[in-house]
Structure formats: C-alpha cells, structure tokens
Short mmCIF file of C-alpha atoms and ligand atoms in Angstrom, two decimals:
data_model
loop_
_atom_site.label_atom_id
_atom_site.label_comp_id
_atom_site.label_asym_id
_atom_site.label_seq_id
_atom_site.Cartn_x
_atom_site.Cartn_y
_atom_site.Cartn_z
CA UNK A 15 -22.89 17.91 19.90
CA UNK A 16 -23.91 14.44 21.18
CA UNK A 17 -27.59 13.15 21.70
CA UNK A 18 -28.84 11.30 23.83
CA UNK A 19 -30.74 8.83 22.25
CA UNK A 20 -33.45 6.37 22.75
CA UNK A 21 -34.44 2.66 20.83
CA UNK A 22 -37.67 1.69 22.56
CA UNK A 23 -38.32 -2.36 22.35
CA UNK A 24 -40.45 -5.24 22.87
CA UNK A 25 -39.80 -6.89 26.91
CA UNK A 26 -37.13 -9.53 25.63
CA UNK A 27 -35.59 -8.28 22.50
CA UNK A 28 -33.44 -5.59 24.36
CA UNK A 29 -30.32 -7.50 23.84
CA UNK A 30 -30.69 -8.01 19.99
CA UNK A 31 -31.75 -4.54 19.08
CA UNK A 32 -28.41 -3.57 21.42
CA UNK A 33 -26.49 -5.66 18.43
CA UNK A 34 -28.43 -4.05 15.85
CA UNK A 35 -26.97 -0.72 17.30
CA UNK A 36 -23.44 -1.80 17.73
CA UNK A 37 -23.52 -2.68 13.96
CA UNK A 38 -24.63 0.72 13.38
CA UNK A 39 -21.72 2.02 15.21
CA UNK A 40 -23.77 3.93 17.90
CA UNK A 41 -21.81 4.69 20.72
CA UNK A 42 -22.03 4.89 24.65
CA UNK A 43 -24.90 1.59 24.24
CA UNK A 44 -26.60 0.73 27.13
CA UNK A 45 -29.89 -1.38 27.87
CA UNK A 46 -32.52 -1.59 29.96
CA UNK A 47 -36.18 -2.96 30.62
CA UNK A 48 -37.51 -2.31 27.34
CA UNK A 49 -35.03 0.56 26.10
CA UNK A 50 -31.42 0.22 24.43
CA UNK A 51 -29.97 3.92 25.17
CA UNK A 52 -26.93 5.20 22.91
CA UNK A 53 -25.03 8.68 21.61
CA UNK A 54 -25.35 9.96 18.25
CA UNK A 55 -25.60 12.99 16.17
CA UNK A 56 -28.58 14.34 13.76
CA UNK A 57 -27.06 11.46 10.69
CA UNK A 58 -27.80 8.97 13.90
CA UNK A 59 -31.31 9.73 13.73
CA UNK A 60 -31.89 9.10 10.36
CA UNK A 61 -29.66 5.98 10.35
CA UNK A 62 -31.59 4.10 13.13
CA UNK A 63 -34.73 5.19 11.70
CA UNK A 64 -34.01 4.05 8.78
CA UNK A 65 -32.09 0.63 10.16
CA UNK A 66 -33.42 -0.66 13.09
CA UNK A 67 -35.28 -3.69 12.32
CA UNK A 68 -36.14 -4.72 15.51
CA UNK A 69 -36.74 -1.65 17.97
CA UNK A 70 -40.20 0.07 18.56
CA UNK A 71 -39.23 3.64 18.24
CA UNK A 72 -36.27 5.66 18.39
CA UNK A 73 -36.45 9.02 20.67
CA UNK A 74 -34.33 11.89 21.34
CA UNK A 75 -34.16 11.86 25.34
CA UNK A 76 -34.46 15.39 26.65
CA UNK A 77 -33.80 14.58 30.61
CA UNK A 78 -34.64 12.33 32.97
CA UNK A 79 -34.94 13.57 36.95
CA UNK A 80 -36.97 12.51 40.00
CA UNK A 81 -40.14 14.26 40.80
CA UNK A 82 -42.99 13.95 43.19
CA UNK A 83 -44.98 16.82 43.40
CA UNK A 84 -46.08 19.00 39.94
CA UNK A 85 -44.05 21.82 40.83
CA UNK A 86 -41.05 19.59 41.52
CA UNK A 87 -42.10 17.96 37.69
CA UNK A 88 -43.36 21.35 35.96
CA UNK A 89 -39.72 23.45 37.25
CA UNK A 90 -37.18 20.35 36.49
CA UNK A 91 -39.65 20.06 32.86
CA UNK A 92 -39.13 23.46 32.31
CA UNK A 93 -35.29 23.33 32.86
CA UNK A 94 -34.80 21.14 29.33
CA UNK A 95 -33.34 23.17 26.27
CA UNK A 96 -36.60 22.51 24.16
CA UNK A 97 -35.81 25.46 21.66
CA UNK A 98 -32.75 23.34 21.01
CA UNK A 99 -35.31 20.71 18.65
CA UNK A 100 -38.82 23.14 18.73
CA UNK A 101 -39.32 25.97 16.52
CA UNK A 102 -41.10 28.80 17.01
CA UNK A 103 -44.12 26.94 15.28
CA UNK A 104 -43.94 23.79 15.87
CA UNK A 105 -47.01 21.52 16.76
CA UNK A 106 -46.28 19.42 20.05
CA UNK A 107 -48.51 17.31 21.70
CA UNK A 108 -47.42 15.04 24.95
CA UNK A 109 -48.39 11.62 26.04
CA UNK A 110 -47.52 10.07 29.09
CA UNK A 111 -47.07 6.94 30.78
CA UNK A 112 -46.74 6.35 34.96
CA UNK A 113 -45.93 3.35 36.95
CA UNK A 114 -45.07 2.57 40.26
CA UNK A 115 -45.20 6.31 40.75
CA UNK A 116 -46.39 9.32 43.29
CA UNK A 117 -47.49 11.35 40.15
CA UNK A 118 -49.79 8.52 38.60
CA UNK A 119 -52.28 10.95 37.15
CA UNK A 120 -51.20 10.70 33.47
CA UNK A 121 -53.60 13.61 31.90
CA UNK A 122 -52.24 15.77 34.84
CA UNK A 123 -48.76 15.17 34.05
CA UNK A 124 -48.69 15.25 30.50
CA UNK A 125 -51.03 18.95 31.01
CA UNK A 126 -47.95 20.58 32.92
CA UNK A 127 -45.54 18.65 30.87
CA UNK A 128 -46.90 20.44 27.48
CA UNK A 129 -47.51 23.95 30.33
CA UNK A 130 -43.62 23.68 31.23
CA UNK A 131 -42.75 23.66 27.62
CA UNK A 132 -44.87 26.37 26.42
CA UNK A 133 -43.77 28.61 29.26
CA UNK A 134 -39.93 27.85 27.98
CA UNK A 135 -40.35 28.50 24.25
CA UNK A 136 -42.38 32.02 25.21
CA UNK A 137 -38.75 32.52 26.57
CA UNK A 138 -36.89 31.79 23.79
CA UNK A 139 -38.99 33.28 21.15
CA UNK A 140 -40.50 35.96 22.93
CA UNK A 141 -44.10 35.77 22.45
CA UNK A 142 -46.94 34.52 23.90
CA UNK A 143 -49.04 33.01 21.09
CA UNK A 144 -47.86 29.79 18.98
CA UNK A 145 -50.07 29.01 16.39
CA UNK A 146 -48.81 25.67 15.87
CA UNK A 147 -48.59 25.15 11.99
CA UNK A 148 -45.10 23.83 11.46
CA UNK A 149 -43.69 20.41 11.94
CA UNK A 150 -45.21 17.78 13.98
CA UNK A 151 -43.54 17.38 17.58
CA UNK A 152 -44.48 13.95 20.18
CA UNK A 153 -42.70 14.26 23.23
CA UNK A 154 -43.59 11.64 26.07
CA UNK A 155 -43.44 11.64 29.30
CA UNK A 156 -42.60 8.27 30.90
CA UNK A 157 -42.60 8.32 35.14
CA UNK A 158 -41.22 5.04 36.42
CA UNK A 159 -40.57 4.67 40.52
CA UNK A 160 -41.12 8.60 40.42
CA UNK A 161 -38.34 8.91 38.08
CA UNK A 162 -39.36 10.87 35.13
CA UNK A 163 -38.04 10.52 31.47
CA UNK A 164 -39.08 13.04 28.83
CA UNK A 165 -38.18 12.41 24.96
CA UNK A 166 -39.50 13.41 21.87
CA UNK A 167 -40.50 10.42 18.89
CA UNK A 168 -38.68 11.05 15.79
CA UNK A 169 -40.10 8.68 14.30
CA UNK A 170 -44.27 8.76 14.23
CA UNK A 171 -45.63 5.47 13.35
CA UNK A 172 -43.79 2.63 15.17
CA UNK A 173 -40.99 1.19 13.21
CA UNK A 174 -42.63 -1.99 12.32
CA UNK A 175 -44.68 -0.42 9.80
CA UNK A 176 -42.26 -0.89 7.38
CA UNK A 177 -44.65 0.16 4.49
CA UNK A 178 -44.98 -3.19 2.43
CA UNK A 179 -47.55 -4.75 4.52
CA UNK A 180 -50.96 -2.77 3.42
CA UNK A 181 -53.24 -4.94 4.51
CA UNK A 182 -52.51 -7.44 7.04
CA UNK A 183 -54.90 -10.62 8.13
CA UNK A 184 -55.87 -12.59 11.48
CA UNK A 185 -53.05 -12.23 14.23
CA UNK A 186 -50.07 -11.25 11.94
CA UNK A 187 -46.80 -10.53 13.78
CA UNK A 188 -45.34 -7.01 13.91
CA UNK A 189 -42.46 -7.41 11.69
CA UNK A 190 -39.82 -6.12 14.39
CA UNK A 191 -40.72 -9.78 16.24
CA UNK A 192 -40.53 -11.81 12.68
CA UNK A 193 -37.09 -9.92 12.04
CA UNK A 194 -35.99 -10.45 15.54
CA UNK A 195 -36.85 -14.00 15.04
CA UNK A 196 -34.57 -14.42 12.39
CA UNK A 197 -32.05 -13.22 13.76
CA UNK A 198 -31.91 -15.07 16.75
CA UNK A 199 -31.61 -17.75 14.56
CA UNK A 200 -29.22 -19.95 13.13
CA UNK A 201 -30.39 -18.80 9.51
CA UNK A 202 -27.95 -17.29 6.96
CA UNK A 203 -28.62 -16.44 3.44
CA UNK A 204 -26.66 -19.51 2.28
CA UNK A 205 -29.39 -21.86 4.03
CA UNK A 206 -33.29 -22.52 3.50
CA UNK A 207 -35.84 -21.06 5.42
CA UNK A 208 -39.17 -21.99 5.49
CA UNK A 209 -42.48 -20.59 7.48
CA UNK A 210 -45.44 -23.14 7.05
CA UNK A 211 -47.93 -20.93 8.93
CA UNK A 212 -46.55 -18.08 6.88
CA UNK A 213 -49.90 -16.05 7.19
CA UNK A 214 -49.28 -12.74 4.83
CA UNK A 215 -45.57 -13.60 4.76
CA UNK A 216 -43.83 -11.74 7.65
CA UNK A 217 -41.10 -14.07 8.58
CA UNK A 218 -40.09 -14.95 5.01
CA UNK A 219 -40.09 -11.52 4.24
CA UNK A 220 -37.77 -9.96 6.70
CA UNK A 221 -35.98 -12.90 6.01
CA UNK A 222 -35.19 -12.29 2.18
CA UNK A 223 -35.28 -7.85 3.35
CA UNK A 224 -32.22 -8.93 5.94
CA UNK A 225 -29.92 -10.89 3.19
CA UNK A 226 -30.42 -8.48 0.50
CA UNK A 227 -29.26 -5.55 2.70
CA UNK A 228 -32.59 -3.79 2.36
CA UNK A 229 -33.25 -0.88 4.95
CA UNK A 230 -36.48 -2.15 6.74
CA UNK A 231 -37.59 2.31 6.96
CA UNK A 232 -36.57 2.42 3.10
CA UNK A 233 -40.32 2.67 2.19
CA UNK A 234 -42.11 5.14 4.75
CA UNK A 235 -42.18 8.44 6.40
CA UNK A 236 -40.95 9.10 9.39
CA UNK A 237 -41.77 12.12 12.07
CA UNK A 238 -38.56 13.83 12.26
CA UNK A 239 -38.03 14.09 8.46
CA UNK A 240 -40.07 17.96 8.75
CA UNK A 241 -37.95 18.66 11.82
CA UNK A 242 -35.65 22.09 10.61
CA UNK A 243 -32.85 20.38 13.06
CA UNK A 244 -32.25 17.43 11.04
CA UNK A 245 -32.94 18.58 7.71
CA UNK A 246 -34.28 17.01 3.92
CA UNK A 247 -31.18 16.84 3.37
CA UNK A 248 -29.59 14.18 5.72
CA UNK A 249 -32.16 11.85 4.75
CA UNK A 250 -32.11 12.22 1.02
CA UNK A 251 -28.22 11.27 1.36
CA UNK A 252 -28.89 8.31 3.92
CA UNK A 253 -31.84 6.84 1.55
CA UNK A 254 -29.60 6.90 -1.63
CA UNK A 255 -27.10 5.21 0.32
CA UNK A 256 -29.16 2.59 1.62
CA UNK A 257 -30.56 2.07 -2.09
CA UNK A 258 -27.00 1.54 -3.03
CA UNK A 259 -26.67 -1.38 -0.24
CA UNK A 260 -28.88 -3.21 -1.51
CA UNK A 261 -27.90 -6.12 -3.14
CA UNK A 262 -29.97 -8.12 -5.57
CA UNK A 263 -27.32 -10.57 -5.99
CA UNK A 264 -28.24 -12.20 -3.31
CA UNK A 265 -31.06 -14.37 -3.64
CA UNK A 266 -32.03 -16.55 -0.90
CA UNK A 267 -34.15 -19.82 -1.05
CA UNK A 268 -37.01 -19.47 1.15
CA UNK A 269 -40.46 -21.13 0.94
CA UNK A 270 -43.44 -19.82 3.01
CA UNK A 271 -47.02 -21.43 3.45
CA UNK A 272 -50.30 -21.67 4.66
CA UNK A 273 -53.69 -23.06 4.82
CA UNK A 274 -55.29 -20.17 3.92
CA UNK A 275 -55.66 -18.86 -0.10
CA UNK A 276 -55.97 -15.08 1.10
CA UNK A 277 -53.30 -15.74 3.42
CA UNK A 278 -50.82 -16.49 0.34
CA UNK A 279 -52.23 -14.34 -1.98
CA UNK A 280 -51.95 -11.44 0.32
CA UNK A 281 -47.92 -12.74 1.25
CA UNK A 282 -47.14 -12.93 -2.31
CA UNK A 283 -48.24 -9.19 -3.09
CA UNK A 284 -46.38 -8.11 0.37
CA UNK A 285 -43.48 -9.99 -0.97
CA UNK A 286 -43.58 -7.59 -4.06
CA UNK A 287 -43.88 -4.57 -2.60
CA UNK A 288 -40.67 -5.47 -0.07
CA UNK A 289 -38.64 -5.89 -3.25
CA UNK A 290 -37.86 -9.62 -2.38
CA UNK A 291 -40.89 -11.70 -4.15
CA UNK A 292 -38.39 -13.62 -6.24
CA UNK A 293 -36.22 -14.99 -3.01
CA UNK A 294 -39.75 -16.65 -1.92
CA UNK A 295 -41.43 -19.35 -2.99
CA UNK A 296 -45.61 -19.02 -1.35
CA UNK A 297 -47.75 -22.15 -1.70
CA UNK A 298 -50.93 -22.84 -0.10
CA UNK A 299 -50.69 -26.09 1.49
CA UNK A 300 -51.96 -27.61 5.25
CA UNK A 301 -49.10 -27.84 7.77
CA UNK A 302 -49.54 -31.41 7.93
CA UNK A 303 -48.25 -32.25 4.35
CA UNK A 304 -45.21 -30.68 4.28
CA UNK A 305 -41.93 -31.70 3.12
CA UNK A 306 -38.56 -30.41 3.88
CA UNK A 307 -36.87 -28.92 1.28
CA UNK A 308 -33.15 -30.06 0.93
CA UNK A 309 -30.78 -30.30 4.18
CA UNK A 310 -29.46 -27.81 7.22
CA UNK A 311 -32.76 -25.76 6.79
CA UNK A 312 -34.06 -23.74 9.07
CA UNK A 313 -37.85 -23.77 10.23
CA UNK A 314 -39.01 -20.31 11.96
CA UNK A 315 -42.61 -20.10 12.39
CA UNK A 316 -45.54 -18.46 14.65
CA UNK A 317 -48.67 -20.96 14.04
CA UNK A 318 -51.74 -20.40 15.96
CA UNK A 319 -51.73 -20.86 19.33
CA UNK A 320 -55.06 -22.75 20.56
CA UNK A 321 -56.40 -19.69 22.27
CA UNK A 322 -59.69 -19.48 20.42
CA UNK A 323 -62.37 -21.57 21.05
CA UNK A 324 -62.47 -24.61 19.51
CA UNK A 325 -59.39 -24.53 17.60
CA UNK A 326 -57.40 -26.13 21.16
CA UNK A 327 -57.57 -29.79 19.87
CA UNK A 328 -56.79 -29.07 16.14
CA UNK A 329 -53.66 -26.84 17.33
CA UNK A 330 -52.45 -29.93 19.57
CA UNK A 331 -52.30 -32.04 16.22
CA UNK A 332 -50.51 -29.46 14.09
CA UNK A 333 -47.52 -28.85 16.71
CA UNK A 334 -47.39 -33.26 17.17
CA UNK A 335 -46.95 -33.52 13.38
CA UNK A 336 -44.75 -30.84 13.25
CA UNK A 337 -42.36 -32.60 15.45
CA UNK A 338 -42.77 -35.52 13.72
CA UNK A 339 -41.89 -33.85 10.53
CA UNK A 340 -38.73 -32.02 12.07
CA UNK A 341 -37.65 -35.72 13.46
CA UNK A 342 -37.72 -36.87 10.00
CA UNK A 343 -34.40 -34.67 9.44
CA UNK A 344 -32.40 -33.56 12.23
CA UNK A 345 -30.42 -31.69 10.05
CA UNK A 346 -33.26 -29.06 10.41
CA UNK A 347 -33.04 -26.11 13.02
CA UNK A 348 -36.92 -25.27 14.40
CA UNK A 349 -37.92 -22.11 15.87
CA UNK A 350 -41.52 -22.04 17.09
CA UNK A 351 -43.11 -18.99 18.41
CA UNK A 352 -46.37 -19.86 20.84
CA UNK A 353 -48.35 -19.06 23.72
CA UNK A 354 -49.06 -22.92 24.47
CA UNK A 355 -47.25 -23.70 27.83
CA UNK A 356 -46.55 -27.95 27.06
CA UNK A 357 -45.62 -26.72 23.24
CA UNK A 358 -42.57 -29.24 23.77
CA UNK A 359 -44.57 -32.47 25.26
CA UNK A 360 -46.31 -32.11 21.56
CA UNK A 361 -43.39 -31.31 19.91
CA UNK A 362 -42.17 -34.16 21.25
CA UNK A 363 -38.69 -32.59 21.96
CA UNK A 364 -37.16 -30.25 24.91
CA UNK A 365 -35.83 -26.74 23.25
CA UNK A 366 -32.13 -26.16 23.20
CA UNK A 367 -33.27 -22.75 24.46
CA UNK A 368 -36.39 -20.74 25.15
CA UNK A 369 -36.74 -16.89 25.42
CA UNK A 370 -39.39 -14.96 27.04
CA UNK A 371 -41.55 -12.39 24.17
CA UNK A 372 -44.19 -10.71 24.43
CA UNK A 373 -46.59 -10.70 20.89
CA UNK A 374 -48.35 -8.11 21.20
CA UNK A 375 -50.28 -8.24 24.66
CA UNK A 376 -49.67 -12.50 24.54
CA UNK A 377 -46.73 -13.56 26.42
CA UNK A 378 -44.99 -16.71 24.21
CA UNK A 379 -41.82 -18.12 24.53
CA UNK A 380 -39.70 -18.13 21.57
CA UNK A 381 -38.52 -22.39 21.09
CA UNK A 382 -35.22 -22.81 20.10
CA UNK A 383 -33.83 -26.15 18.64
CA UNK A 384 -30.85 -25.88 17.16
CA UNK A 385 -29.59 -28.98 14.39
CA UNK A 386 -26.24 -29.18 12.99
CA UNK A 387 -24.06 -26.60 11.47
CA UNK A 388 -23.94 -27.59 7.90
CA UNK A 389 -20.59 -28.77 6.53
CA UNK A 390 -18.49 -26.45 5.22
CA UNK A 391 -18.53 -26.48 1.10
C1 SAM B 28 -50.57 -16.59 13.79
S1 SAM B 28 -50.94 -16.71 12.12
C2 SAM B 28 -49.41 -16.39 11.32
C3 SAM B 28 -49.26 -14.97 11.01
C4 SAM B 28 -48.04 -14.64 10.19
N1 SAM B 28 -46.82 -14.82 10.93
C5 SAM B 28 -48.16 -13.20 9.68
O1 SAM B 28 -47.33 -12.37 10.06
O2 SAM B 28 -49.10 -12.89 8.95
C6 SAM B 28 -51.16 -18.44 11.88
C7 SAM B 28 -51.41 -18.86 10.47
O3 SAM B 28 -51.54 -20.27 10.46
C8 SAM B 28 -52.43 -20.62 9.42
N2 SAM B 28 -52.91 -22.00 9.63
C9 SAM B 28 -53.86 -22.45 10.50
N3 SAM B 28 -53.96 -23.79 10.41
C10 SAM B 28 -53.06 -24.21 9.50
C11 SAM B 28 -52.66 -25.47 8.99
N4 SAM B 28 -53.23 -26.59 9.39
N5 SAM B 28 -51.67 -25.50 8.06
C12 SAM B 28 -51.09 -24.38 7.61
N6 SAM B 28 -51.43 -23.15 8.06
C13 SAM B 28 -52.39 -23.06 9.00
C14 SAM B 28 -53.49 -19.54 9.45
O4 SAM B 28 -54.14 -19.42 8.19
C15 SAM B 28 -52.65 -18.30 9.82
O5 SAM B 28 -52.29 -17.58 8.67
#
C-alpha cells in the first residue's frame, strides 16, 4: 500500500531536496512552503532516512482536513487509521504547531490530538489502559489557515545530525545547509573545493561524504527503526547496501581552513569520523593569506557575518580581500553564505545569482558567482 509521505525543509531549499527525492525514485513529488511531499512504501522510509542530505525530517502524513472548532478537530483526528503504524504499546507523544489559525491554542490542540488517538486505539485493541512501554511514537500536529496536518516523525533527531559531528563550535552550520550548498554548486568531484572559514569542517565534509557515495544517516539511529511496521530487517538490508555504495576510489581534493586552532583540530577529527579525512586537506591559516590552489576551483564558504559587536569592521575587510583574492583567478566559482546585506559592494562583484536561506533563525542569502566551466580533458 502507498504512503503518504513527508520531507520537512529549510524555507528555500524545497526545490533541491525535491531533486534529492527524484534521484531516490520517490514518486507522486510535490513541494511546498517548507515540505517536499511524495509516495512510498515501508523500504521508502528507510531510504530517505537514510539519504536525504538536505531535508529536516521525513514524516509519515496521516491526514490533513480543515477544522475550527475541537470537536470538528478531535472527530476528523479520530477518523485516521492510527492502529495501522501504533501498537498496542506504543509510547506517543504529540507536538503541535498553529498559524494563521482559529484553533491557535497549541497545548489544547495537541491535548485532544493525543485524546482522539487514545480513544481510537481503545477501539482497535479493546482496552482501556496502555501502559506505554514499546516503541517511541512523535506525531505532530501542524494547523496552517485552519487547515490541519497530522504526521508521525520517523525519524527522531533531525536529519542533520548525521553522527560525525560530536562536538560542534561557535555558529557551525547544520550540515543539511553545507550539503545543500554544495550542491547548488558548480562543484564536482573532479574539481577543488576549498572552505577558508571552514570552522569544524562542515562544508568540506559533506563535500568529500557526497563524492564518495556515503549515506549522510549511515552513522545514527533513527525513530522508526523500533517501529514493528517497518521492521530490523529493512534497515539492516538498506545499511549494507549503502556500505556497498560507497566508494573509496574516489578521492576528492579539497582544502578547508580557519583562523582558529580548535576550529581545525576539531574539523580534522570530524573529518575522521565521516570516513573522508584523507579527501581533506585542514590548515589553520587567516583568510587573508590564502592562495588558490590550482584552476576551475570552487570556493563555498559561510564566514562570519559582522553581527557581533565589534567584529562589523574586521568582517568588512575579510569579505574586500576575499574578492580581491577571487579576482586574482576568474577561473574560480565563489559561493558565499552571509547575513551582510552590501556583501557584494565588498566583494566588489554583483552575484550571478542569489537565493534566499534561512541559517538557523538568520535570514542570509546564498551568493552565487559562477567562473568558467573547465575545459574538457
Ligand atoms: C560561521 S563560522 C563557520 C562555521 C563552519 N561552517 C562550521 O560548520 O563549523 C566562521 C568561522 O570563521 C572563522 N574565522 C573568523 N575570522 C577568520 C579569518 N580572518 N580567517 C579565517 N577564518 C576566520 C572562525 O574561526 C569560524 O570558525
């Protein structure tokens, strides 16, 4: 049977994680503000969990209906075929977002969200206590313009944590962004990339992850891997797989740096645990002195952005020497990451294109200028 399916994502990287499915071979893809919607089957699950690079979450979409009073949302709620992916004891909890909506009390709504539910499964299972000691349910209820979407997470922690960044420092970038990034690039495995605000090594390392095939969940647990529905087994086949796509032939040239010693040190032990530490060359070194490394290289970065105090003037020098350095070769492709509105005036160059992100809670554009392809060999 088909399921409806849900990859949650940033504002502004709807349309890559929609390619990201369509190389997965989902079917029936469709986007939307923040969501890329598709069809799949239990292997689906597993597969974008395991795949996605560049979505937030992916969720199993129970229903979506309008509702404006509680009995219109507890009865239409209590409709769903929850015994379909709940067992007898599972453990469910509901959270709940609301905008732009009659029922804007969240706590209210998610109370006879998780009331609906209970009063279903009694039904199925006939019985009125659960004690709740089986696998770990999240189902959410999202109410936007009074139309209300319930799903339940298969996948627990958000998908960025890939598991090879333990410890991360100052202002590091989820890794969905760095891998999104990258592949809104021009870069291909065949070129150099380099990241000279690398921080603990985010970009280069989805970088070097993305050319040697390596499944970005490969490392960490996911939420629907107790669920009886789906199985062990499905995702003990889908893992060995993706261990098997991996290739270690490829080795990219990448280079990463920063000012900071911790910052490297930290980046080169990430690097390690991703499996790619010997596609990346780390080097501490100031933004200011670097060099390019060969021809047709590509430049993705996300330096700081002159929102602390103080650091405004000192960020206004970095991005003018950068684009004095990138004028030096115009063989070079930049992509800049920032916050800073009049990042071009100091750049000293207007971007071939510019895209809208949001980093976190900080709205940036994403800086796009594109140099030559490089000449066929
Ligand atoms: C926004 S953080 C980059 C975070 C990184 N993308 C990550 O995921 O960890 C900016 C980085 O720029 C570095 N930095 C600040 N001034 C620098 C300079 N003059 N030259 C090189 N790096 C600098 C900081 O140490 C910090 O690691």
């Amino acid at each position: 049977m088909s399921i409806q399916l849900i990859a949650s994502t940033t504002f502004g990287l709807e349309s890559v994680v929609k390619r990201e499915c369509q190389a997965l071979g989902f079917q029936d893809i469709k986007t939307a503000d923040g969501k890329v919607e598709f069809t799949g089957d239990e292997k689906d699950i597993v597969k974008a969990n395991l795949w996605l690079r560049c979505a937030g979450r992916v969720w199993v979409k129970m229903g979506s209906f309008t509702a404006v009073t509680f009995t219109e949302l507890f009865d239409r709620t209590k409709a769903l075929p929850w015994g379909e992916w709940i067992p007898e004891d599972g453990k469910f909890t509901v959270v709940g977002k609301s905008v732009k909506s009659t029922l804007f009390s969240v706590p209210d709504c998610q109370a006879i969200v998780k009331k609906a539910i209970v009063e279903k499964l009694k039904e199925k299972y006939q019985t009125d206590w659960f004690d709740e000691t089986g696998a770990s349910y999240t189902i959410q209820v999202g109410i936007l313009k009074d139309v209300v979407t319930l799903a339940i997470d298969t996948s627990g922690s958000g998908l960025h944590m890939r598991g090879y960044r333990a410890n991360a420092l100052d202002a590091p970038l989820k890794e969905s962004i760095a891998s999104a990034m990258v592949q809104l690039s021009y870069w291909r495995k065949d070129r150099i990339l380099l990241d000279p605000f690398c921080g603990s090594g985010t970009i280069p390392i989805e970088a070097a992850m993305l050319a040697r095939n390596i499944a970005p969940g490969l490392q960490r647990k996911f939420a629907s891997e107790e669920w009886g529905r789906i199985g062990k087994e499905l995702w003990k086949k889908a893992r060995a797989e993706a261990y098997q796509a991996i290739d270690y032939d490829v080795t990219p040239e990448i280079y990463g740096s920063d000012i900071d010693p911790a910052a490297i040190a930290l980046a080169k032990e990430n690097a390690e645990k991703a499996g790619v530490d010997d596609c990346i060359t780390f080097e501490v070194k100031p933004s200011q002195e670097i060099t390019l490394p060969g021809k047709y290289g590509v430049l993705i970065t996300n330096p700081p952005y002159g929102e602390r105090i103080g650091e405004l003037k000192e960020v206004e020098e970095m991005y003018r020497a950068l684009g004095a350095t990138m004028k030096s070769d115009r063989t070079w492709s930049t992509y800049v990451i920032t916050s800073m509105e009049y990042f071009e005036t100091l750049f000293g160059r207007q971007a071939d294109k510019k895209r809208k992100l949001f980093n976190g809670r900080i709205k940036t554009d994403y800086y796009q200028f594109e140099g030559p392809r490089p000449p066929r060999a």
